Coordinates of C-alpha atoms and ligand atoms in Angstrom, one line a residue:
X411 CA 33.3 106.7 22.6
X412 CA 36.1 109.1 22.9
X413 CA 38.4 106.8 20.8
X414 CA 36.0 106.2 18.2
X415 CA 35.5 109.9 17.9
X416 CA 39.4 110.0 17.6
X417 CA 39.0 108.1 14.3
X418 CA 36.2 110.3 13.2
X419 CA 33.2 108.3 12.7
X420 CA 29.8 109.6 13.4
X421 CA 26.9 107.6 14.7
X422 CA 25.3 108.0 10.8
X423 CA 28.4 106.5 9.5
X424 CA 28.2 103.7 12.6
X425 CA 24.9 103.2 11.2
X426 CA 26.1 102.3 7.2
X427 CA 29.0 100.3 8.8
X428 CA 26.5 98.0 10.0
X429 CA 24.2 98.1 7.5
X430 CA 26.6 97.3 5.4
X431 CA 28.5 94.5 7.8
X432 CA 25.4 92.8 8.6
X433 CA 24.7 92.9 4.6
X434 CA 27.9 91.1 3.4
X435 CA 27.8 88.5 6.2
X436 CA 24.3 87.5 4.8
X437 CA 26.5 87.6 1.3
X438 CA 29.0 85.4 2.9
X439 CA 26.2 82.6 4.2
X440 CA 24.5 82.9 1.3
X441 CA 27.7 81.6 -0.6
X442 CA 28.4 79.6 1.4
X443 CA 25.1 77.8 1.0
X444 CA 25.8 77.8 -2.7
X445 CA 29.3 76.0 -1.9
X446 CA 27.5 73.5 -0.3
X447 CA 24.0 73.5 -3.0
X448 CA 27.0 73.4 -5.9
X449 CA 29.1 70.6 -3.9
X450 CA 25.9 68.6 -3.6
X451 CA 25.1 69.2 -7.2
X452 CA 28.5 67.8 -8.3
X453 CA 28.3 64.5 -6.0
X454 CA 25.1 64.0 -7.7
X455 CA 26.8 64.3 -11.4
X456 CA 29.5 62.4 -10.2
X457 CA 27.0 59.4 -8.8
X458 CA 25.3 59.4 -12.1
X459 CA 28.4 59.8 -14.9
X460 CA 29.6 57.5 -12.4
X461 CA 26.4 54.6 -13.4
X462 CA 27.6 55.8 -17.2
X463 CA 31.2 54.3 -16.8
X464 CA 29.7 51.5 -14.8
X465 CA 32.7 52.0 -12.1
X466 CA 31.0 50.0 -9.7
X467 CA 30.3 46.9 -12.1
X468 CA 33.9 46.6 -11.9
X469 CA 35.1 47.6 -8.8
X470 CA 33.0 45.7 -6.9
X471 CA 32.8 41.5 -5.9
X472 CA 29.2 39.9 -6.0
X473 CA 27.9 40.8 -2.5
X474 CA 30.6 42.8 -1.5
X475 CA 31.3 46.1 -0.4
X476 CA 30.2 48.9 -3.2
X477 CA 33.4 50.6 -4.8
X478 CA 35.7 48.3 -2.2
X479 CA 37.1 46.4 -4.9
X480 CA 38.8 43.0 -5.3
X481 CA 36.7 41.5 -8.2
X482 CA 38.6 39.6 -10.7
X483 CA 39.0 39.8 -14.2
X484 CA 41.1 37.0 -16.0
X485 CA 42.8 38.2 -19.1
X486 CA 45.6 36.0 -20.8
X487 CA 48.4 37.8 -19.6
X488 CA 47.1 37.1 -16.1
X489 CA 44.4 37.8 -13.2
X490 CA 43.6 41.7 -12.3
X491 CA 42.5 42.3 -9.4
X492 CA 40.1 45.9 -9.3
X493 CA 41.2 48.3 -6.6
X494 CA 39.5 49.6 -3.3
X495 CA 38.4 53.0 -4.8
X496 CA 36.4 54.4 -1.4
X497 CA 38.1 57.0 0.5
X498 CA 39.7 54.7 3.5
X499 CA 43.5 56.3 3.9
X500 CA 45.4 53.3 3.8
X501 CA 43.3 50.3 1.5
X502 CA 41.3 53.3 -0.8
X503 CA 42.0 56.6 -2.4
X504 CA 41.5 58.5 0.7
X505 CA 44.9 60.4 0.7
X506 CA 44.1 60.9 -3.3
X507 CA 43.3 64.7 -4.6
X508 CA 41.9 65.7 -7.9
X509 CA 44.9 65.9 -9.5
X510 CA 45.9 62.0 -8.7
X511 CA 43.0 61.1 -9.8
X512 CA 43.1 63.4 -13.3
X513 CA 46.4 61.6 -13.1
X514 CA 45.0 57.9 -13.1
X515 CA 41.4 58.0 -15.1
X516 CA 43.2 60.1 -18.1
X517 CA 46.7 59.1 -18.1
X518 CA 46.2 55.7 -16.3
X519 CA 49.1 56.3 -13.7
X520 CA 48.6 55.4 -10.5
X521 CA 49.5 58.2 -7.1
X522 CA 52.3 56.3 -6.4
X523 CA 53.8 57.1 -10.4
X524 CA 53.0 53.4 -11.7
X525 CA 51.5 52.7 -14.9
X526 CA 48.1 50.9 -14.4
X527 CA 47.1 48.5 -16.7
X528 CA 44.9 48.7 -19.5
X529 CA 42.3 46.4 -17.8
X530 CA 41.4 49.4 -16.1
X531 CA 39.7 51.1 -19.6
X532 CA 41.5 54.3 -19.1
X533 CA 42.2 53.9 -22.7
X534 CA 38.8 54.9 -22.9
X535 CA 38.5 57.5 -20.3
X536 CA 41.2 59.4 -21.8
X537 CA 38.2 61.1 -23.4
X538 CA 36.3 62.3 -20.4
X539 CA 36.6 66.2 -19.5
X540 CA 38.2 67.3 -16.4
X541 CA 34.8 68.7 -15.0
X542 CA 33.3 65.1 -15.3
X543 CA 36.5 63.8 -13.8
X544 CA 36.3 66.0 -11.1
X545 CA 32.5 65.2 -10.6
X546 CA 33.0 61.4 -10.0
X547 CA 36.2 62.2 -8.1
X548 CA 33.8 64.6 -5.6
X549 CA 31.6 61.5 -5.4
X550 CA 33.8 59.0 -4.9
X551 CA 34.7 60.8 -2.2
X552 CA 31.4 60.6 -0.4
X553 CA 31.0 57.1 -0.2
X554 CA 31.1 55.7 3.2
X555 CA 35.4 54.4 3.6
X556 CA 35.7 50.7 3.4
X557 CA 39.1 49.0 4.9
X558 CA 39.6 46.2 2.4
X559 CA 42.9 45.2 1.2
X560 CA 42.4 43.3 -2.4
X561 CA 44.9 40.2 -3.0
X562 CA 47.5 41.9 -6.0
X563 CA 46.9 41.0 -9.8
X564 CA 49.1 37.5 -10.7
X565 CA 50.1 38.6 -14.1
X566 CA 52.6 36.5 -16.0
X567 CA 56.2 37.5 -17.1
X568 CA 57.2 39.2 -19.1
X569 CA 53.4 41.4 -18.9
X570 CA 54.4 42.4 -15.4
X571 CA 57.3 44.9 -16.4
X572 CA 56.9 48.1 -16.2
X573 CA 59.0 48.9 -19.2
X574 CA 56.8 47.3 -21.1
X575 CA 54.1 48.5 -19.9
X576 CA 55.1 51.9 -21.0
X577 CA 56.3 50.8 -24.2
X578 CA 53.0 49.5 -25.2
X579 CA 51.6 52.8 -24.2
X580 CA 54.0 54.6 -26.3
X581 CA 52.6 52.5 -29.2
X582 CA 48.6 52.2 -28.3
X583 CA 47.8 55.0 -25.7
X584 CA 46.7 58.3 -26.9
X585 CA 45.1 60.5 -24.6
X586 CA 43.1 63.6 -25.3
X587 CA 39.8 64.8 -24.6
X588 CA 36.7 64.2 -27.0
X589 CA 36.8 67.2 -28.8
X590 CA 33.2 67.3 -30.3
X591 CA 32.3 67.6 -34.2
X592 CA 31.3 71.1 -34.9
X593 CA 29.5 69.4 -37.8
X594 CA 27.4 67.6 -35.6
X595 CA 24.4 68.3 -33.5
X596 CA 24.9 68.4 -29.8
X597 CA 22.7 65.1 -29.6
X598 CA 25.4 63.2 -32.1
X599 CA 28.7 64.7 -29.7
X600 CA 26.8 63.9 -26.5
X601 CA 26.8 60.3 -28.0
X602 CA 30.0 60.1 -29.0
X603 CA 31.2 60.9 -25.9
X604 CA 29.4 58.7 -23.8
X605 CA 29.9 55.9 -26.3
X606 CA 33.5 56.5 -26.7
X607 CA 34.5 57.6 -23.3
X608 CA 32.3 56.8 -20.1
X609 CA 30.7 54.0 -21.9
X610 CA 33.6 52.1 -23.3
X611 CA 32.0 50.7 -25.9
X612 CA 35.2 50.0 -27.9
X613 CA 36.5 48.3 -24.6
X614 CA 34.6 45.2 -25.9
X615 CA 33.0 45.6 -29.4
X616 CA 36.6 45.6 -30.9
X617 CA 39.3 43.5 -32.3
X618 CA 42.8 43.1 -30.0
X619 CA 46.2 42.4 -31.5
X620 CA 48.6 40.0 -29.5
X621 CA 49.4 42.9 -27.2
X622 CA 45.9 43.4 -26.0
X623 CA 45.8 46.7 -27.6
X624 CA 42.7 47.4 -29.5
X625 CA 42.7 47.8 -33.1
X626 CA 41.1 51.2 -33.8
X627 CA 37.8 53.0 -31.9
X628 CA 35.7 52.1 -34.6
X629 CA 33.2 49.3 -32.8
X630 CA 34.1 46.7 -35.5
X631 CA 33.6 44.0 -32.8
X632 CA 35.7 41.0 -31.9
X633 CA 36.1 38.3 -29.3
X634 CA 36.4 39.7 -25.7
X635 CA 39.6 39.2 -24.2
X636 CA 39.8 36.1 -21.5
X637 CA 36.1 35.3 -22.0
X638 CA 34.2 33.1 -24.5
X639 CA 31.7 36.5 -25.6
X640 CA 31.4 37.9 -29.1
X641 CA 31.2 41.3 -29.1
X642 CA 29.6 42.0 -32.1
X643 CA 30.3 44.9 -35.0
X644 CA 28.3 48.1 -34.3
X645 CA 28.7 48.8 -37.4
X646 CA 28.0 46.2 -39.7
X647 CA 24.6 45.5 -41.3
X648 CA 24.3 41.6 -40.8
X649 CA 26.1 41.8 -36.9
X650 CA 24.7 44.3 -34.5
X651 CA 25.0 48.0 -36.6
X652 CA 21.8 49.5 -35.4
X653 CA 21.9 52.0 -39.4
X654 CA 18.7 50.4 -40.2
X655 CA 16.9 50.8 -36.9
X656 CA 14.8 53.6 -35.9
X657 CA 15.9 55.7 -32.6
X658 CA 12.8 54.4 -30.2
X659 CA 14.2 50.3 -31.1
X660 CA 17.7 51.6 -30.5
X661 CA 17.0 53.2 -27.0
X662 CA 14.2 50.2 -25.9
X663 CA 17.1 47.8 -26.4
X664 CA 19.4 49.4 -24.8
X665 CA 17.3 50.7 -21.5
X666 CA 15.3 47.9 -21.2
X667 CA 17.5 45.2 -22.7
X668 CA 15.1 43.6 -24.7
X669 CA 13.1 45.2 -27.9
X670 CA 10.7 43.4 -30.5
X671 CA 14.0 42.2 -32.4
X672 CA 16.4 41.7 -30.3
X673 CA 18.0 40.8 -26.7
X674 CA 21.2 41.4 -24.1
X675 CA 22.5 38.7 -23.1
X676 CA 25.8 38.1 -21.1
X677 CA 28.2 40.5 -20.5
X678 CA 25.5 43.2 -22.7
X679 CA 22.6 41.9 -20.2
X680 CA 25.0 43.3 -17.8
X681 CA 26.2 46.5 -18.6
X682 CA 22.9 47.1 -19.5
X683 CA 21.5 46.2 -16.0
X684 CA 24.3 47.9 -14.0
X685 CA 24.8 51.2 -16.3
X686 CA 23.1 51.6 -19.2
X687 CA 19.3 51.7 -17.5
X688 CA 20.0 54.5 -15.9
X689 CA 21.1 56.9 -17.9
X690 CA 18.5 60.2 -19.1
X691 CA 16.6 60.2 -21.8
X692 CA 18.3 62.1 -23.6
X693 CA 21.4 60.3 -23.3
X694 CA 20.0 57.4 -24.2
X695 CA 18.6 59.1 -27.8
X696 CA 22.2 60.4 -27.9
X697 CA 23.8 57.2 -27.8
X698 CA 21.3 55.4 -30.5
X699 CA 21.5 59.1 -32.6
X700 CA 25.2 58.5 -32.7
X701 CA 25.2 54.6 -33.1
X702 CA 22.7 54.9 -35.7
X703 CA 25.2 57.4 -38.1
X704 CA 27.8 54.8 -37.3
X705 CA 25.7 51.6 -38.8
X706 CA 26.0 50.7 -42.4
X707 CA 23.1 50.7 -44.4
X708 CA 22.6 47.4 -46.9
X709 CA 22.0 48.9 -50.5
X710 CA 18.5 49.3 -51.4
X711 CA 18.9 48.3 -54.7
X712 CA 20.7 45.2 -53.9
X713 CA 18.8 42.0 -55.3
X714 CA 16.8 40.3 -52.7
X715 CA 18.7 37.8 -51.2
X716 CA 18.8 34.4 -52.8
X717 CA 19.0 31.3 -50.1
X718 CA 21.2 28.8 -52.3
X719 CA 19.6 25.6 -52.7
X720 CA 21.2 23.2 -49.3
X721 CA 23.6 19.9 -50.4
X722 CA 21.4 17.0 -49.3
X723 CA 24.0 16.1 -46.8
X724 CA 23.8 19.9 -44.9
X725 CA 19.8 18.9 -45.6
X726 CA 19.8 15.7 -43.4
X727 CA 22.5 17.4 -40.7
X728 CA 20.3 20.7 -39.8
X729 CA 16.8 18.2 -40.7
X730 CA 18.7 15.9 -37.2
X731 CA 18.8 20.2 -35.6
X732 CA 14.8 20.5 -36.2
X733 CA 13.7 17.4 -34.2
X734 CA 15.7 18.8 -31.3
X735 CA 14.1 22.1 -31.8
X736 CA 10.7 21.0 -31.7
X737 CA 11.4 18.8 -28.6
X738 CA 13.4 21.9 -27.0
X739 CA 12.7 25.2 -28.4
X740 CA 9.1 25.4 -30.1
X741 CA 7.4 26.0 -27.3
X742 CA 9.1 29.3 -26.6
X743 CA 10.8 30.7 -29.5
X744 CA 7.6 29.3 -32.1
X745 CA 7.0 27.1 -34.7
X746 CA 8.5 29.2 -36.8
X747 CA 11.0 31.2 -34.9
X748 CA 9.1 34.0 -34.7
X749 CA 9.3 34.5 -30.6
X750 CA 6.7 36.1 -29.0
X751 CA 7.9 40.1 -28.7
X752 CA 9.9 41.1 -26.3
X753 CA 9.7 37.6 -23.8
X754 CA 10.8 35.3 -26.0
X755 CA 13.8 37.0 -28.9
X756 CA 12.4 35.5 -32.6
X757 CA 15.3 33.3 -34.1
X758 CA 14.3 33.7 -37.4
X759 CA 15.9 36.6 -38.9
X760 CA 17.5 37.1 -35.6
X761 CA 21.0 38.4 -36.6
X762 CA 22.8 37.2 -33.1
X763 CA 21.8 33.9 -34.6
X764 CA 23.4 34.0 -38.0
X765 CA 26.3 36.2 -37.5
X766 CA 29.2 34.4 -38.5
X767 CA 30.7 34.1 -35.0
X768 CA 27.8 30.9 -33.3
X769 CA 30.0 31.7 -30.3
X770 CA 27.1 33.4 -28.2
X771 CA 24.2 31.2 -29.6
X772 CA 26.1 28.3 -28.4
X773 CA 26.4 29.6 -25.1
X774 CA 22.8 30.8 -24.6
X775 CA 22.0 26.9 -25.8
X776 CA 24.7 25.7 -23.2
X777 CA 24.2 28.0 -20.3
X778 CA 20.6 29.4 -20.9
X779 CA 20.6 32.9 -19.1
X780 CA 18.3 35.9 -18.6
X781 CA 18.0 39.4 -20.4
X782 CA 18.3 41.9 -17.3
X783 CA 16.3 42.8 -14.7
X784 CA 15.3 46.5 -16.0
X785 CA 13.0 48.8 -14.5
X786 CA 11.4 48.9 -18.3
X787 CA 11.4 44.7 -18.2
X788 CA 11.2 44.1 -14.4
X789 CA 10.9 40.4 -14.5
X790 CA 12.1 39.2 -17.7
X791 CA 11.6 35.3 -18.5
X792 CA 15.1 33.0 -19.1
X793 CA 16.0 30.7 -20.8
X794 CA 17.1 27.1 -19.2
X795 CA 20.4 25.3 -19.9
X796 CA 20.6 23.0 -22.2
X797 CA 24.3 21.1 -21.5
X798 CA 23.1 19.0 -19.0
X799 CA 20.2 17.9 -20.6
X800 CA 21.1 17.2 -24.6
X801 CA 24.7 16.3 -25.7
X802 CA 26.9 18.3 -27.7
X803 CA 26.3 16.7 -31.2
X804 CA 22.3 17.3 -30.5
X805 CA 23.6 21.3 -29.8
X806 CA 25.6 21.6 -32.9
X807 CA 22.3 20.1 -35.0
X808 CA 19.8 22.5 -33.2
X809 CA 22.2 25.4 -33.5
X810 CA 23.3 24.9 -37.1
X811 CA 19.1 24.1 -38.0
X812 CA 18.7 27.5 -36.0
X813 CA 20.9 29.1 -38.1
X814 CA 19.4 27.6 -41.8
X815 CA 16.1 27.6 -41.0
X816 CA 12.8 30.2 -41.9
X817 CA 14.9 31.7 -44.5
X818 CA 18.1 32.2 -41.9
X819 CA 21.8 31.8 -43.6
X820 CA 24.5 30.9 -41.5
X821 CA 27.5 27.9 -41.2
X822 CA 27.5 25.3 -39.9
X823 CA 28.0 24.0 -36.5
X824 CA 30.0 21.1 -34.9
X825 CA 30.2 19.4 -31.7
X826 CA 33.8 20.5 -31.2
X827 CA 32.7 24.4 -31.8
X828 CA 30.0 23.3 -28.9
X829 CA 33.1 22.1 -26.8
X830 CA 35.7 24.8 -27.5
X831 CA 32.6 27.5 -26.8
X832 CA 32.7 26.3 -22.8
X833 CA 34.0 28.4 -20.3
X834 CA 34.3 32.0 -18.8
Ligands
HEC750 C1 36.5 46.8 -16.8 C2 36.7 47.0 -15.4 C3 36.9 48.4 -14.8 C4 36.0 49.4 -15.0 C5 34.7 49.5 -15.8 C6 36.6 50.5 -14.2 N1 37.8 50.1 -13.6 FE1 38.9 51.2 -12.4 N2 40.4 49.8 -12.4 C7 40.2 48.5 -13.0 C8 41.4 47.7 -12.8 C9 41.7 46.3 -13.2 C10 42.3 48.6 -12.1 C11 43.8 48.2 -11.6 C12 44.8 48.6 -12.7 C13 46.2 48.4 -12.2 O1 46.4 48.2 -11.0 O2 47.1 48.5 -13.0 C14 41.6 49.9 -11.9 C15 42.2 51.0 -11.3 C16 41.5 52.1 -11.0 C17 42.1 53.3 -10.3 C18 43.5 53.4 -9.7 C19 43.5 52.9 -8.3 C20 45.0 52.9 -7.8 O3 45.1 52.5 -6.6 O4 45.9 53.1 -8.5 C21 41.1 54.2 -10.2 C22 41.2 55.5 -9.5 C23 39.9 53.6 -10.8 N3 40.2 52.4 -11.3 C24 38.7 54.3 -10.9 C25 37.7 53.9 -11.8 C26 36.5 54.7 -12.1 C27 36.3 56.1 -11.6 C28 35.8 54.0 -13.0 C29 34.5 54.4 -13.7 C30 34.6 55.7 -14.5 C31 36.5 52.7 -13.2 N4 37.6 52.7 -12.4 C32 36.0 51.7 -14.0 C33 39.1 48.0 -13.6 C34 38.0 48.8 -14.0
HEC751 C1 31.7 44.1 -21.1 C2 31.7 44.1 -22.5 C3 30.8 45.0 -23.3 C4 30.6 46.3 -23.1 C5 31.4 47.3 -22.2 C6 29.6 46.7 -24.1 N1 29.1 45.6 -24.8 FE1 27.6 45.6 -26.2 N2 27.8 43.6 -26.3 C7 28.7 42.8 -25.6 C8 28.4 41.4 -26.0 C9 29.2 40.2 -25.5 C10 27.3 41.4 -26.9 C11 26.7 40.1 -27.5 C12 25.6 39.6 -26.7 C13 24.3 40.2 -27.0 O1 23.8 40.2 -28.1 O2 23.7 40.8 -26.1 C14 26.9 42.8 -27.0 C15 25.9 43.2 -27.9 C16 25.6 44.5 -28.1 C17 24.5 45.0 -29.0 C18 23.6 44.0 -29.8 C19 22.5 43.4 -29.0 C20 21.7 42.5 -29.9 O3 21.4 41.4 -29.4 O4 21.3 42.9 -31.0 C21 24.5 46.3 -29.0 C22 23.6 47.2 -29.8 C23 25.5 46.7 -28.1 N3 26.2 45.6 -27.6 C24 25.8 48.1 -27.8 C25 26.8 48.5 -26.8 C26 27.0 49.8 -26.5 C27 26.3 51.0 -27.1 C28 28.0 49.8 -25.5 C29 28.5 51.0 -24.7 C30 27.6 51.9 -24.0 C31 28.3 48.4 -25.2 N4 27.6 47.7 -26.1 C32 29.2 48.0 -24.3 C33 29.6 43.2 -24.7 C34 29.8 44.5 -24.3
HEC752 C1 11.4 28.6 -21.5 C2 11.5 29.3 -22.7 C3 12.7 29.0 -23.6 C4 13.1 27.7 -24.1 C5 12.4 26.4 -23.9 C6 14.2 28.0 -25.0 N1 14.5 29.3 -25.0 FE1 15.9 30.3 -26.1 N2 15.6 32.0 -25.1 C7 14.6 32.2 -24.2 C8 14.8 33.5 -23.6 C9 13.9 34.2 -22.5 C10 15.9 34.1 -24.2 C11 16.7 35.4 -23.8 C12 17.8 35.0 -22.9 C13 18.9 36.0 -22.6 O1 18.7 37.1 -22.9 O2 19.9 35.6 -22.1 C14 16.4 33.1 -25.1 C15 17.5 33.3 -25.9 C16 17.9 32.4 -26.9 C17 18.9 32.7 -27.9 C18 19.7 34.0 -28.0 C19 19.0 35.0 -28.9 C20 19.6 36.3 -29.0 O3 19.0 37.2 -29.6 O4 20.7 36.6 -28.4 C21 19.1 31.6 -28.7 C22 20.0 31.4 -29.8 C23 18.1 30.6 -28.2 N3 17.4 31.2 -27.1 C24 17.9 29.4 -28.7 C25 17.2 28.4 -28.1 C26 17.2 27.0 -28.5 C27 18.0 26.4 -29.6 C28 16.4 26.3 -27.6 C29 16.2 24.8 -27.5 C30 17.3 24.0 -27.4 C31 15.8 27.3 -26.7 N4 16.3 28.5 -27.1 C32 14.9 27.0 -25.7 C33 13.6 31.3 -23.9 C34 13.6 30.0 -24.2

């Protein structure tokens, strides 16, 4: 005692000290819970902005690993191969920090200094904040670490330079954060965001010059690259602009992936099933709130439309298309096209139909498929394929009659479009 006396402390002063002590190391767990409560919380963000940017759609092979990578996606400048993205050291991102991976979903370099390709839609994710960033980067990190080393991409000269690679950024790439619309409500930026960033929308429903580089953000829709899919025009009135729709048809279609007028199918069906599902409520209204201010709006004083009278030649070709479809199709899509709401999508004034591309009702014809599996449409009914059992000219009549009939207005379709409309 005699040495604490030599500092001059008194037992009432003993008594504050550890008061006091015994207070700030309850501070100190107490934080230290929060660390952990606040860590927990970001995983969580991470795992669901994560499901936004459908990461794992990509990064994963049918029945493989989640996150472990090596699905392939054929483009014409070559194969890509996606990346092991769990945290294993050597095959993953494991020795990655924040800053790498800043470094790769905004500026799309790699931690070793390469350019990554635009195949990874970066272009896109340029847009997403650095907290969000971070958030999937904390999750990513909590996955369980898979060893898996993914073949490389076999991309064909001269796409495989480097040099080029970074002049075609110079020319295409802008990155930047979404800086939101002060104009706007909060509902219309959180939409924009997620449609333009996360979502990448634009990474589809877009036209691509020569380079692969997208024309614009604007969702005018094009042909996606290295598949036979028509992404159509968010915008436009007779593709798939949603300006005419009310929120609720907007949100059913995109959650559940089938509404009263309208399906997903294909590579929609799945970004649907895999990302779009499971977003919030209120995201989803975001989203349609923003689509909807994007779609055009056909002029309400425009004369009704007038269906010109058919040259008696285009008569007798779609008149071969309506025997098929009774055979074929009546019994599901209706005597008159009209469907039966939300099991069977009406063909009559169906505008995936008569859009100009027939690219994707060819294929549903050829292929068949299913809307997804959605936990708003748990088990939705398909639709069989058609290629083995009619030929190609019976396709082109049922698809062109499909396309003219019950007031419908589209072109023509040959059994050559049928043939060139095969494939991925
Ligand atoms: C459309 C498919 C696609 C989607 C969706 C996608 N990626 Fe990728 N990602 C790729 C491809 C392809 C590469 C390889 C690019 C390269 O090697 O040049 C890649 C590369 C990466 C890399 C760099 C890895 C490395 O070793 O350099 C990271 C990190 C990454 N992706 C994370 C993500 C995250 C996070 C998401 C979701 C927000 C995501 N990816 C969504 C296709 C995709
Ligand atoms: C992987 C490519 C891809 C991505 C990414 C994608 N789409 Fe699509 N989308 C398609 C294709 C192909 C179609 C045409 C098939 C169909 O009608 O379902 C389509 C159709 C649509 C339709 C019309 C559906 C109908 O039948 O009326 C809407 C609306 C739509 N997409 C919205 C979106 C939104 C919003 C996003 C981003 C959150 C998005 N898409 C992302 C490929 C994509
Ligand atoms: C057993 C019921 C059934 C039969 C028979 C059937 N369909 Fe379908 N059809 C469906 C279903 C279900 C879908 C939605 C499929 C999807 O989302 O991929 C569909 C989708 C379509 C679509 C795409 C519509 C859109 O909005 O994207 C077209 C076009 C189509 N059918 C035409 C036909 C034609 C032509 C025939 C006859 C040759 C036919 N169907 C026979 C059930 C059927």
């Amino acid at each position: 005692m005699k040495c604490m006396n030599e500092v001059g402390i008194t037992s009432k002063q003993w008594v504050i000290i550890f008061v006091v002590g015994g207070l700030l190391s309850m501070l100190q767990m107490a934080s230290a819970q929060t660390l952990i409560d606040s860590n927990e919380e970001q995983v969580q963000r991470g795992e669901y902005l994560a499901l936004a940017g459908n990461c794992m759609g990509c990064h994963t092979t049918r029945g493989g690993e989640p996150y472990a990578g090596g699905r392939r996606l054929n483009t014409p400048f070559g194969q890509f191969v996606t990346p092991n993205i769990t945290p294993d050291n050597e095959t993953g991102i494991g020795r990655w920090n924040e800053e790498d991976f800043w470094q790769a979903l905004h500026f799309g370099k790699s931690r070793d200094g390469r350019y990554l390709y635009p195949a990874f839609p970066y272009t896109e994710y340029t847009k997403v904040t650095r907290q969000d960033a971070d958030a999937i980067f904390a999750y990513l990190r909590s996955l369980p670490s898979v060893v898996q080393t993914n073949p490389s991409h076999t991309i064909r000269s001269p796409y495989d330079n480097q040099s080029l690679l970074f002049l075609w950024r110079t020319w295409y790439f802008k990155e930047g954060v979404y800086q939101p619309d002060q104009s706007k409500s909060d509902e219309w930026n959180r939409g924009n965001y997620l449609v333009q960033g996360l979502g990448h929308c634009n990474a589809c429903h877009t036209s691509r010059n020569v380079w692969g580089a997208s024309q614009n953000d604007k969702l005018t829709g094009g042909e996606i690259m290295g598949t036979h899919w028509y992404a159509p025009s968010l915008i436009s009135p007779v593709e798939a602009g949603v300006g005419e729709w009310s929120i609720d048809d907007i949100v059913e279609l995109l959650s559940t992936g089938i509404n009263s007028h309208a399906v997903t199918s294909g590579p929609m069906a799945t970004i649907v099933r895999q990302s779009l599902q499971h977003l919030s409520d209120y995201d989803m209204r975001s989203i349609a709130v923003y689509l909807q201010s994007l779609g055009d709006k056909r002029d309400s004083d425009e004369a009704p439309r007038k269906i010109p009278k058919m040259p008696e030649h285009v008569r007798q070709y779609v008149a071969l298309g309506e025997k098929v479809y009774e055979q074929h199709c009546q019994d599901c899509h209706g005597e008159s096209g009209q469907g039966v709401p939300k099991i069977y999508p009406p063909l009559a004034g169906n505008r995936s139909v008569t859009m100009s591309s027939p690219l994707n009702t060819i294929r549903s014809v050829l292929y068949g498929g299913y809307p997804p599996a959605t936990s708003g449409n748990p088990r939705p009914h398909g639709m069989p394929p058609y290629q083995h059992f009619i030929q190609d000219t019976e396709i082109a009549w049922v698809v062109s009659y499909i396309r003219n009939a019950w007031g419908n207005l589209g072109s023509l379709v040959s059994p050559e479009d049928v043939d060139r409309s095969r494939g991925n």
